[in-house]
Short mmCIF file of C-alpha atoms and ligand atoms in Angstrom, two decimals:
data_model
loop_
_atom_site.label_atom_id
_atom_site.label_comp_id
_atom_site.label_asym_id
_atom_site.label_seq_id
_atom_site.Cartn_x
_atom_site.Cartn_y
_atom_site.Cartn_z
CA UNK A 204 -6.07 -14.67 47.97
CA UNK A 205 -7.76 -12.96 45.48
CA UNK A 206 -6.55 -12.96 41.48
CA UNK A 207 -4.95 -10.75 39.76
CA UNK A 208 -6.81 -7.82 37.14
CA UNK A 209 -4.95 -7.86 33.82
CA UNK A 210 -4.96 -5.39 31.08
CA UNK A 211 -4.21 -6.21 27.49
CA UNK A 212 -3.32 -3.65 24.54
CA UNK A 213 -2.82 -4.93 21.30
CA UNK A 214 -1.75 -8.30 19.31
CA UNK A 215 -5.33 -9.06 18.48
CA UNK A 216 -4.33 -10.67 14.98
CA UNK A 217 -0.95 -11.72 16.63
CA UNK A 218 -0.25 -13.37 20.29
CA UNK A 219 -2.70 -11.80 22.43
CA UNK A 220 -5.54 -14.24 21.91
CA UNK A 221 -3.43 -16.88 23.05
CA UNK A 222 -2.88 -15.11 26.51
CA UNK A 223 -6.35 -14.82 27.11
CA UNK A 224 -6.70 -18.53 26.12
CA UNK A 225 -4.16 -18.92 28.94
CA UNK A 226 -5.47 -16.95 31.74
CA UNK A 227 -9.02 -18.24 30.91
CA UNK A 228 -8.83 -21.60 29.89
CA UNK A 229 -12.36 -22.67 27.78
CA UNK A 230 -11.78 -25.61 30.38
CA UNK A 231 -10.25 -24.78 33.90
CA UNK A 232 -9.79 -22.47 36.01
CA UNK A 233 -9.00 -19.12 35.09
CA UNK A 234 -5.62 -16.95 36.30
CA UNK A 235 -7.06 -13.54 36.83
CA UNK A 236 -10.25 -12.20 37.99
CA UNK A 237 -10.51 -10.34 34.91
CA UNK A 238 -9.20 -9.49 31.99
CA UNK A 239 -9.65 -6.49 29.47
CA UNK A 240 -8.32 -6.73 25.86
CA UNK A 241 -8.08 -3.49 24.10
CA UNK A 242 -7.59 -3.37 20.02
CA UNK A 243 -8.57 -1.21 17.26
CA UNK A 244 -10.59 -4.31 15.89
CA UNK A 245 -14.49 -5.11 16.04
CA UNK A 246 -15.18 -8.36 17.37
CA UNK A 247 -18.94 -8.40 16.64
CA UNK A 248 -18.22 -9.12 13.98
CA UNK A 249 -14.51 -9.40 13.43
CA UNK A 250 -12.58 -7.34 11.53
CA UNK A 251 -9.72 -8.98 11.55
CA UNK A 252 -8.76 -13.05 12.18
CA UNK A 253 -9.51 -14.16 15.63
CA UNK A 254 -10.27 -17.58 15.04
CA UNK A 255 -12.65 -20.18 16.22
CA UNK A 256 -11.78 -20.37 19.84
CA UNK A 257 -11.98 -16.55 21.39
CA UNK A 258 -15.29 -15.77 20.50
CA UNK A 259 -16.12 -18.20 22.99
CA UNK A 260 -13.61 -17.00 25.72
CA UNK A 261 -15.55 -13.66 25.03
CA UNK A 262 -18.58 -15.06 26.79
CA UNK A 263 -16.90 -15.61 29.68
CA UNK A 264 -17.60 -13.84 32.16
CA UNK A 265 -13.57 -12.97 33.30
CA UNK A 266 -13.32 -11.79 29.85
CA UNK A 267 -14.45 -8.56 28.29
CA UNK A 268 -13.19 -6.85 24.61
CA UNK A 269 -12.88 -3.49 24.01
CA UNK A 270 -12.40 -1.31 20.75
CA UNK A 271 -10.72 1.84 20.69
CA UNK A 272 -8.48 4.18 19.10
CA UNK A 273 -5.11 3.63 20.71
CA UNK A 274 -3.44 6.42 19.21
CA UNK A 275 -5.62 8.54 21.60
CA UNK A 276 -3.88 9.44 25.37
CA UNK A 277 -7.08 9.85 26.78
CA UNK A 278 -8.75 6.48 25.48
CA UNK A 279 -5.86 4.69 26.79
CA UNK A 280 -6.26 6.24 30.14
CA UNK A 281 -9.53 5.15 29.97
CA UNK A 282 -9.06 2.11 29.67
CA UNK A 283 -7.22 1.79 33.01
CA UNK A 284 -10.33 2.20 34.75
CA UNK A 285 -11.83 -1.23 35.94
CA UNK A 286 -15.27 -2.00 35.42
CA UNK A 287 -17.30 -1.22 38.37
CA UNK A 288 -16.65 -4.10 41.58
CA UNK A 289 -13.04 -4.14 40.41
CA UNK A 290 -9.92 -3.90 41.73
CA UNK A 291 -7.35 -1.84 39.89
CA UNK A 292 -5.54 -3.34 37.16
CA UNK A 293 -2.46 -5.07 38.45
CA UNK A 294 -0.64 -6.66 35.65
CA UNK A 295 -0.43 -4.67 31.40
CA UNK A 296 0.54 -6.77 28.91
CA UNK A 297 1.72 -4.41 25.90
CA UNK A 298 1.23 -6.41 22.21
CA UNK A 299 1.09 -3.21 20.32
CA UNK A 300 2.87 -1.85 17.56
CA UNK A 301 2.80 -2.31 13.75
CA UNK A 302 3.64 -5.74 12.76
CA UNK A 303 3.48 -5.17 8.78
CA UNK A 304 6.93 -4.94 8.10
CA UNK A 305 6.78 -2.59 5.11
CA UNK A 306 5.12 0.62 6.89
CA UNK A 307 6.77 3.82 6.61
CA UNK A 308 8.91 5.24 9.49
CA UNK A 309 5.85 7.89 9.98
CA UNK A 310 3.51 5.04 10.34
CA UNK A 311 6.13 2.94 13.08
CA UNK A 312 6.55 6.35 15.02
CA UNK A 313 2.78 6.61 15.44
CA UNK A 314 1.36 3.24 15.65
CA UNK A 315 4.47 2.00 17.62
CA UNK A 316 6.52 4.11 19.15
CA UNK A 317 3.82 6.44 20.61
CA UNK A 318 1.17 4.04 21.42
CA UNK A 319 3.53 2.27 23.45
CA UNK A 320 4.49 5.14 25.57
CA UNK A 321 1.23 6.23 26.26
CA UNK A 322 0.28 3.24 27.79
CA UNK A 323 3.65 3.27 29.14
CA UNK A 324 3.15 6.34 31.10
CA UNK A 325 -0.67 5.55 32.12
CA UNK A 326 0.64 2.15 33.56
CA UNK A 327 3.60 3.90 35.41
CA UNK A 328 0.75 6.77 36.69
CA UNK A 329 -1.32 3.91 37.85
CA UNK A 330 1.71 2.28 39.78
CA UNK A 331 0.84 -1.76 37.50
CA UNK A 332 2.83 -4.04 39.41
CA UNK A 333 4.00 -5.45 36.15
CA UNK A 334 4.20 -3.96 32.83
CA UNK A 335 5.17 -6.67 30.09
CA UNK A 336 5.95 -5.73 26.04
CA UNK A 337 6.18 -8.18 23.26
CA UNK A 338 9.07 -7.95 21.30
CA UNK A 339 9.07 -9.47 17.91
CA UNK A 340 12.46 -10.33 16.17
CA UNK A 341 12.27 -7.66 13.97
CA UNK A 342 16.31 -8.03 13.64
CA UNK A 343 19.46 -9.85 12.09
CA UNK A 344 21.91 -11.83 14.55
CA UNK A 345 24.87 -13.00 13.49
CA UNK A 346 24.42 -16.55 11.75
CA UNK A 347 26.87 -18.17 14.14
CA UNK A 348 25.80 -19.25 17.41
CA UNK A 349 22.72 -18.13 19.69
CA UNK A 350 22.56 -14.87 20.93
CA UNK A 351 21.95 -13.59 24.72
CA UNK A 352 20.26 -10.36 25.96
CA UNK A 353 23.70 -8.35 26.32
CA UNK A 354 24.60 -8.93 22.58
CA UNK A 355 24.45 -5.75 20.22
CA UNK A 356 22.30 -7.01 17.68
CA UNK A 357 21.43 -5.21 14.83
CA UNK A 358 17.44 -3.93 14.10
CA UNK A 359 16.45 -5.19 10.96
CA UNK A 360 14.61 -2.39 8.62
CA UNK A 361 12.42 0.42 9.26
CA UNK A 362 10.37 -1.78 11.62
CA UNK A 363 13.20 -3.20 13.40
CA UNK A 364 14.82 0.34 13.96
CA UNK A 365 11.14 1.48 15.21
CA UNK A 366 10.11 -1.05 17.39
CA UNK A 367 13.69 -1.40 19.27
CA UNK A 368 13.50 2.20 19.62
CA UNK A 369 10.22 2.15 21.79
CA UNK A 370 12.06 -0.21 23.93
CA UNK A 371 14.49 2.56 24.85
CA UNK A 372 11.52 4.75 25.16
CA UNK A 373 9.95 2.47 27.58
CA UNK A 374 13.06 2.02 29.43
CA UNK A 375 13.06 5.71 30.07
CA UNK A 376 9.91 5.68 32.07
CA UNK A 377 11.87 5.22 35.32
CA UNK A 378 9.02 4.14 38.04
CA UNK A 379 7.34 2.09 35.22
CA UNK A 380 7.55 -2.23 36.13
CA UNK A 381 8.93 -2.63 32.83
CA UNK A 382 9.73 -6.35 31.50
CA UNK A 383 10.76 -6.99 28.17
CA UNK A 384 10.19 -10.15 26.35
CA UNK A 385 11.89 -10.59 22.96
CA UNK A 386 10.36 -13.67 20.90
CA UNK A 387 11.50 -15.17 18.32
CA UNK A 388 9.27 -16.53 14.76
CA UNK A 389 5.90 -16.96 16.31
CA UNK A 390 3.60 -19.60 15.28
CA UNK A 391 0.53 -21.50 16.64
CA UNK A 392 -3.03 -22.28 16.13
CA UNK A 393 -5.44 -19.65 15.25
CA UNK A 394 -2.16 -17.83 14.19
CA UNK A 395 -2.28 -16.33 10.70
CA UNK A 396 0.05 -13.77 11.00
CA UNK A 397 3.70 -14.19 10.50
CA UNK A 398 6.69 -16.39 8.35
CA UNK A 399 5.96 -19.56 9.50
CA UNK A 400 2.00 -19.61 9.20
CA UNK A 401 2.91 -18.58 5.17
CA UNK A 402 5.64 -21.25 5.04
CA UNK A 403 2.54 -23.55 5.92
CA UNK A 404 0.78 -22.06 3.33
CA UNK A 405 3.04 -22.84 1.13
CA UNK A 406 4.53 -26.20 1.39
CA UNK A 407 0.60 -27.73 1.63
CA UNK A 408 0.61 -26.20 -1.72
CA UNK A 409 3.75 -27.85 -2.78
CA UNK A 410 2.50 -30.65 -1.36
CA UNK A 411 -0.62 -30.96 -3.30
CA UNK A 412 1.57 -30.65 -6.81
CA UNK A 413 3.54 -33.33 -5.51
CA UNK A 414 6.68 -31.16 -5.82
CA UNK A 415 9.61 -30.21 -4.11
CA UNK A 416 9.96 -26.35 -2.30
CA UNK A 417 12.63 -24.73 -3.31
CA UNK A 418 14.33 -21.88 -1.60
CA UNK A 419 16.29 -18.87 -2.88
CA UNK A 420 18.39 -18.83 -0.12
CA UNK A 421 21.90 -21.16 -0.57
CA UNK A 422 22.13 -23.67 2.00
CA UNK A 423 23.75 -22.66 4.92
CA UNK A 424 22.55 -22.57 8.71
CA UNK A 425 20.48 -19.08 8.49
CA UNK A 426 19.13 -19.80 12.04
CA UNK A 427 15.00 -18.61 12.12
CA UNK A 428 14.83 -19.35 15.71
CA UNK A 429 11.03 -20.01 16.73
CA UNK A 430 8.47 -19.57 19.38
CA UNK A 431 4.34 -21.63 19.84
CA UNK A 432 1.95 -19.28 20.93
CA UNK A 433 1.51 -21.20 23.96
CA UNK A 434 5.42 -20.38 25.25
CA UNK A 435 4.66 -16.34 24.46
CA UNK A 436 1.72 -16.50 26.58
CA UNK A 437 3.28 -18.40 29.54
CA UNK A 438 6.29 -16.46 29.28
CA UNK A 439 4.70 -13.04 29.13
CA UNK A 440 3.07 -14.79 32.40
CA UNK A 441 5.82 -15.57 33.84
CA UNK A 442 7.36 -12.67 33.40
CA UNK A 443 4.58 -10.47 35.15
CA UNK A 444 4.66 -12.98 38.24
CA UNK A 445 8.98 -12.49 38.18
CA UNK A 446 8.11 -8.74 38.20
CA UNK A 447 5.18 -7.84 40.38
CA UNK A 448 7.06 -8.67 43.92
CA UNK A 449 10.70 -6.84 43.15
CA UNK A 450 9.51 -3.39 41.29
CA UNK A 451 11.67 -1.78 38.68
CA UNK A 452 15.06 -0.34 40.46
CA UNK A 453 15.34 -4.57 41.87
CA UNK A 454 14.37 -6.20 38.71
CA UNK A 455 16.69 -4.23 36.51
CA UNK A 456 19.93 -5.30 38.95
CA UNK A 457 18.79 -8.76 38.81
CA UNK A 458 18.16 -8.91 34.74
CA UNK A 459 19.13 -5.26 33.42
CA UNK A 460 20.31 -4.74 30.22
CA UNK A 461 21.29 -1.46 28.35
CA UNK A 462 19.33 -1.01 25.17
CA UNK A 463 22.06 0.82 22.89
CA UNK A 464 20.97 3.59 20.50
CA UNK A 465 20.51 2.03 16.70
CA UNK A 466 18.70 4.82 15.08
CA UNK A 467 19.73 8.11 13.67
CA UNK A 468 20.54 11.08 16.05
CA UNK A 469 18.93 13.58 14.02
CA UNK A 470 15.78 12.22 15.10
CA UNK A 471 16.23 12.36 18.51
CA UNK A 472 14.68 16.47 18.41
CA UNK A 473 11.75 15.40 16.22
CA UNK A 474 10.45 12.58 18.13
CA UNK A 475 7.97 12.99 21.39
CA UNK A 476 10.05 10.89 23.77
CA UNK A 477 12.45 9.69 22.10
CA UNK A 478 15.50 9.89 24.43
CA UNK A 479 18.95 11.36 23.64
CA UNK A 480 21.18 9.16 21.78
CA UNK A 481 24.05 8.80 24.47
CA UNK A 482 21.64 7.71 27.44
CA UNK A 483 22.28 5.13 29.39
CA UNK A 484 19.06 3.25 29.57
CA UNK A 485 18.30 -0.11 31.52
CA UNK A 486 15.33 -2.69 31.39
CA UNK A 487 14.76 -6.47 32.59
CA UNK A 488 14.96 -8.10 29.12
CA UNK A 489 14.26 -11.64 28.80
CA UNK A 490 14.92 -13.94 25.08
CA UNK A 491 12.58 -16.18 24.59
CA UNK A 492 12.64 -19.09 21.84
CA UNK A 493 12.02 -22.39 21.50
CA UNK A 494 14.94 -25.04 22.11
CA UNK A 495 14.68 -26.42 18.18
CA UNK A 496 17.70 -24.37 16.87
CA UNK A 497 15.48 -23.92 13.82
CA UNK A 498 16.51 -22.86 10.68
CA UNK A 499 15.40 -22.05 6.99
CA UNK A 500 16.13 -25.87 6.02
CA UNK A 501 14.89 -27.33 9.86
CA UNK A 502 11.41 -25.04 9.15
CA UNK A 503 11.14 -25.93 5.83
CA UNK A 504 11.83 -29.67 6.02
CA UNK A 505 9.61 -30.06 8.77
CA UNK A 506 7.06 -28.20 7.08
CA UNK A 507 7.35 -29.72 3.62
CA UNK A 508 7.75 -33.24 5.09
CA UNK A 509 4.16 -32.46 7.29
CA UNK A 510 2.75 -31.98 3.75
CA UNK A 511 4.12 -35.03 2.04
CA UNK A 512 7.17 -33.48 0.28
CA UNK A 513 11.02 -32.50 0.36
CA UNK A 514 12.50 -29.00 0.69
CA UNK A 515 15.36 -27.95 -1.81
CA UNK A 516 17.06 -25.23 -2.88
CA UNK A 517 17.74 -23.88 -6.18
CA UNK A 518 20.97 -24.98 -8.30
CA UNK A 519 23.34 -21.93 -8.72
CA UNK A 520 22.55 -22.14 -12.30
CA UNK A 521 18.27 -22.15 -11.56
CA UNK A 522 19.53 -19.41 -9.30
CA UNK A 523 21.03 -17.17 -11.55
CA UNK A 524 18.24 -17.27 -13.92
CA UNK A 525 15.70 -16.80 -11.52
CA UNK A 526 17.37 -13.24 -10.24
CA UNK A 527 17.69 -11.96 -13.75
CA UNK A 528 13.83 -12.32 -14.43
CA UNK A 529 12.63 -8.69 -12.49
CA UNK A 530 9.27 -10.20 -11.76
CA UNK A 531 10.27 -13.40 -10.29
CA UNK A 532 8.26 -12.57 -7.17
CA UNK A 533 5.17 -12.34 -9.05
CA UNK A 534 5.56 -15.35 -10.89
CA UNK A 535 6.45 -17.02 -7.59
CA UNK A 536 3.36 -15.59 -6.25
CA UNK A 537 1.44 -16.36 -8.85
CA UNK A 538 2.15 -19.92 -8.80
CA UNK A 539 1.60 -20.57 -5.00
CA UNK A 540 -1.71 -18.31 -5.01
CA UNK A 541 -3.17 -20.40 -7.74
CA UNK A 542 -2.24 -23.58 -6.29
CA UNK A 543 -3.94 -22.35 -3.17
CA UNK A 544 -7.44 -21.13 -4.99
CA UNK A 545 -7.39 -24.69 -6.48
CA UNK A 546 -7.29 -26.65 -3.06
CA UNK A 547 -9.43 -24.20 -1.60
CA UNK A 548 -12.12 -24.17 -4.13
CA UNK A 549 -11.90 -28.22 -4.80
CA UNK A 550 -12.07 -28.67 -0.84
CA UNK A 551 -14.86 -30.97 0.73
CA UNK A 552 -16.19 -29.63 2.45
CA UNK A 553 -15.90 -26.42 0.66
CA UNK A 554 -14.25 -23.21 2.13
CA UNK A 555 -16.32 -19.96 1.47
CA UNK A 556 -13.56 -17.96 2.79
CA UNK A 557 -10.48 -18.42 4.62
CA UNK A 558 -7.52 -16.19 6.59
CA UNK A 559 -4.59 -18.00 4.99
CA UNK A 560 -2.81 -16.91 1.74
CA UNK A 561 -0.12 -18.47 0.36
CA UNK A 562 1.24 -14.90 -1.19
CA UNK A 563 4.58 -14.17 0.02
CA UNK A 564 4.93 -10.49 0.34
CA UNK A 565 8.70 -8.71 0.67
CA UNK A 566 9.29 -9.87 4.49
CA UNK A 567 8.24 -13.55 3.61
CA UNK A 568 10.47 -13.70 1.24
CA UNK A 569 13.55 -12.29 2.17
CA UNK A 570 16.36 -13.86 4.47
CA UNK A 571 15.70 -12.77 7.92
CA UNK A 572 18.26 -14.51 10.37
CA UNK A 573 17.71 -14.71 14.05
CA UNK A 574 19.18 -16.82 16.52
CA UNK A 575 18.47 -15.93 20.44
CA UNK A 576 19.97 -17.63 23.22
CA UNK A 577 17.06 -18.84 25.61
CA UNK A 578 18.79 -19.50 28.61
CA UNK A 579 18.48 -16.22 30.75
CA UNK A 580 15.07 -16.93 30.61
CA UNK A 581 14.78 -20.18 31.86
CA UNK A 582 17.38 -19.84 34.37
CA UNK A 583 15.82 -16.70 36.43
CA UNK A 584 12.30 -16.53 35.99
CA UNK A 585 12.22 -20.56 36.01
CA UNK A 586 9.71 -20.28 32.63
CA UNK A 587 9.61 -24.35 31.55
CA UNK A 588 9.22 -24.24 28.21
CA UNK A 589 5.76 -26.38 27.04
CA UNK A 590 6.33 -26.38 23.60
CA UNK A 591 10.22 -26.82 22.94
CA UNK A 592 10.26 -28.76 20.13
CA UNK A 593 9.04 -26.62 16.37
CA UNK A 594 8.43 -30.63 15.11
CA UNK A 595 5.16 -32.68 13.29
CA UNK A 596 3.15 -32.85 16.82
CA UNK A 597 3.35 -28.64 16.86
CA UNK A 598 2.46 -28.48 13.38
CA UNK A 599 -0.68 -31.05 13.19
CA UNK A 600 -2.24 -29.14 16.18
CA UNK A 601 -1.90 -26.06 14.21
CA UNK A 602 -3.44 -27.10 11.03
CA UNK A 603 -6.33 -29.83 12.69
CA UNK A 604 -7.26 -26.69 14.11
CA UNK A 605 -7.75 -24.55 10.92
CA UNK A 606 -9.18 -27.68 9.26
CA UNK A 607 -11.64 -27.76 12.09
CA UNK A 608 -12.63 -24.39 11.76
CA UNK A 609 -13.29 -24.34 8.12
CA UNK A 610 -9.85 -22.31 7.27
CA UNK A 611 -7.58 -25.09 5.87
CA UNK A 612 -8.44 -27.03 2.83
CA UNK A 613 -9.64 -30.82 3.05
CA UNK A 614 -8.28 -32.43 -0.08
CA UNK A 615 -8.44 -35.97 -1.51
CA UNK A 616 -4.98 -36.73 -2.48
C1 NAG B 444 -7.60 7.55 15.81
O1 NAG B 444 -7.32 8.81 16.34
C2 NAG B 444 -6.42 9.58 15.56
C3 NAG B 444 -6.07 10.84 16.35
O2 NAG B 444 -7.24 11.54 16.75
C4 NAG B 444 -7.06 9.88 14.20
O3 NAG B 444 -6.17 10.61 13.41
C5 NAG B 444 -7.40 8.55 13.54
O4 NAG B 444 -8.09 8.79 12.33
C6 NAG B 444 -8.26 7.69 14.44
N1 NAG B 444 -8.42 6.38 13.83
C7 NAG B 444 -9.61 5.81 13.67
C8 NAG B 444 -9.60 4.47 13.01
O5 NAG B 444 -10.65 6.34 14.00
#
């Protein structure tokens, strides 16, 4: 039986590296007879993170990299087209979409929204047998509980409002294999991008002061549910394999939901594909999170405790103070970004450069409370979790790794 031809669009600097590292192990045997990522990055030489580990997956000879303009219908159909000796692709794996959370609703339109449907539409043209999108928890839950697929959960911001909206706009594309898989705080090695790789950041530098990290945020349970890198890449697996043999009209009985409108209906006219606010609209949606229940205090206390100190949160009195100073996120700022430069530039060895900042910007530091329920998951597409636990172990892999690489700082205590 021959293996399957995989497309990938997007994620570059978020969780698409880690597929590839899972379809083409550097050791083992490889998943797919080939695989093409598609970014708007350079590789050769990078122009954005990619870590230590994929330039060497690039030499393989399963794996090939393009660069190209995915705002552009034509590129993306393009890119559809195997390289010569090749089957068609069988299996799209969909990472794109703006991830910086403070982008403007013109910027989420184009780089999300539309991007999305293009390749949308090319896959469903070129009949994919599985067309998977990333979902990032760009929303607020409520704080009780876990939450399952069928919940009405609320999109958090101008991202959240944007990226749940190309959902709907994928669902619309009727004949297209669409699966969708909704993470939750994504972290892992080589992973730069997101809360918990700043958390990191932070409570090493905490760490090194030999003080506590404080929080703004009372205690209370604000669930941050998380996700390894590993578990998005063998779920986004998994569910291509669940797809590929049912189609669309089978998969949608089996694990359907309707994605509800959240958006404002005077947009409906201005937006290329953006379908009317009262349709119905159905697509195999799957949560996927880790099985740690985490929250701001589990995160930070296993984070801080990984670094050799305690997390705590700010008396109501420090509290107080602290929101009637206007530039307390500079001076927070300026604090952890000087702590960093000093462990970076007293490092042995020294580190010329590195992909980690310990700057929080708005996102970082605001309360952002997700809790999904993983159990759909698990239950029909039989995904086994490999990293369940958001613990020490998860954590040491992910800094050895940047410490290897020359990214994370060595420091005599
Ligand atoms: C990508 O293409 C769009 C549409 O043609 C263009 O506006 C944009 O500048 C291009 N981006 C880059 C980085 O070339």
């Amino acid at each position: 039986m021959s293996l399957p031809n995989v497309l990938v669009f997007g994620g570059l600097n978020t969780c698409s590296r880690a597929l590839v590292t899972f379809l083409v192990p550097l050791d083992g045997e490889p998943l797919v007879s080939h695989v093409r990522v598609v970014d708007k990055f350079s590789v050769e030489p990078p122009t954005t993170y990619i870590g230590a580990e994929f330039p060497k997956l690039l030499k393989k000879p399963q794996v090939e990299y393009r660069q190209a303009n995915l705002t552009v219908a034509a590129t993306i159909a393009s890119m559809f087209d195997p390289p010569e000796g090749q089957s068609a692709y069988d299996y799209v794996f969909d990472f794109t979409g703006e991830v910086q959370f403070e982008r403007t609703e013109m910027i989420q339109i184009d780089r999300t929204c539309h991007v999305a449907r293009m390749i949308g539409l090319e896959a469903a043209k070129r009949k994919v047998k599985a067309y998977v999108r990333l979902q990032h928890p760009f929303y607020e839950t409520p704080t009780k509980g876990s939450h399952d697929e069928k919940e009405d959960i609320k999109p958090d911001g101008v991202a959240g409002t944007w990226w749940h909206e190309t959902l709907r706009m994928l669902a619309a594309i009727e004949d297209l294999n669409l699966v969708i898989l909704r993470i939750g705080f994504v972290y892992g090695p080589y992973t730069n991008w997101g809360k918990i790789a700043s958390a990191l950041t932070v409570a090493a530098v905490y760490g090194h002061m030999k003080k506590p990290m404080k929080s703004m945020w009372s205690p209370g349970k604000n669930p941050t549910h998380t996700i390894h890198t590993e578990d998005v890449a063998g779920g986004m697996w998994a569910c291509a394999q669940w797809m590929a043999p049912l189609g669309r009209k089978a998969a949608d009985s089996l694990a359907g939901e309707i994605i509800l409108f959240h958006n404002d209906k005077s947009k409906v006219g201005g937006v290329d594909g953006m379908p009317p606010a009262d349709k119905k609209l159905v697509a195999p949606m799957f949560n996927l999170v880790d099985n740690s229940d985490s929250t701001l205090l589990s995160v930070g206390q296993t984070a801080t405790s990984f670094f050799g100190t305690s997390f705590e949160f700010f008396n109501l009195v420090e509290n107080t103070v602290l929101k009637l100073k206007s530039d307390v996120v500079e001076e927070i700022n300026e604090h952890h970004v000087g702590g960093w430069t000093e462990m970076i530039t007293t490092s042995n060895p020294p580190i010329p450069n590195t992909p980690l900042s310990a700057y929080l910007d708005q996102y970082a530091l605001q309360k952002h409370i997700v809790a999904f329920n993983n159990s759909k998951m698990l239950e029909v597409t039989g995904y086994k979790l490999k990293k369940p636990q958001f613990d020490h172990e998860t954590l040491k892999e992910v800094v050895e790794k940047w410490k290897e690489e020359g990214s994370w700082p060595i420091v005599n205590a």
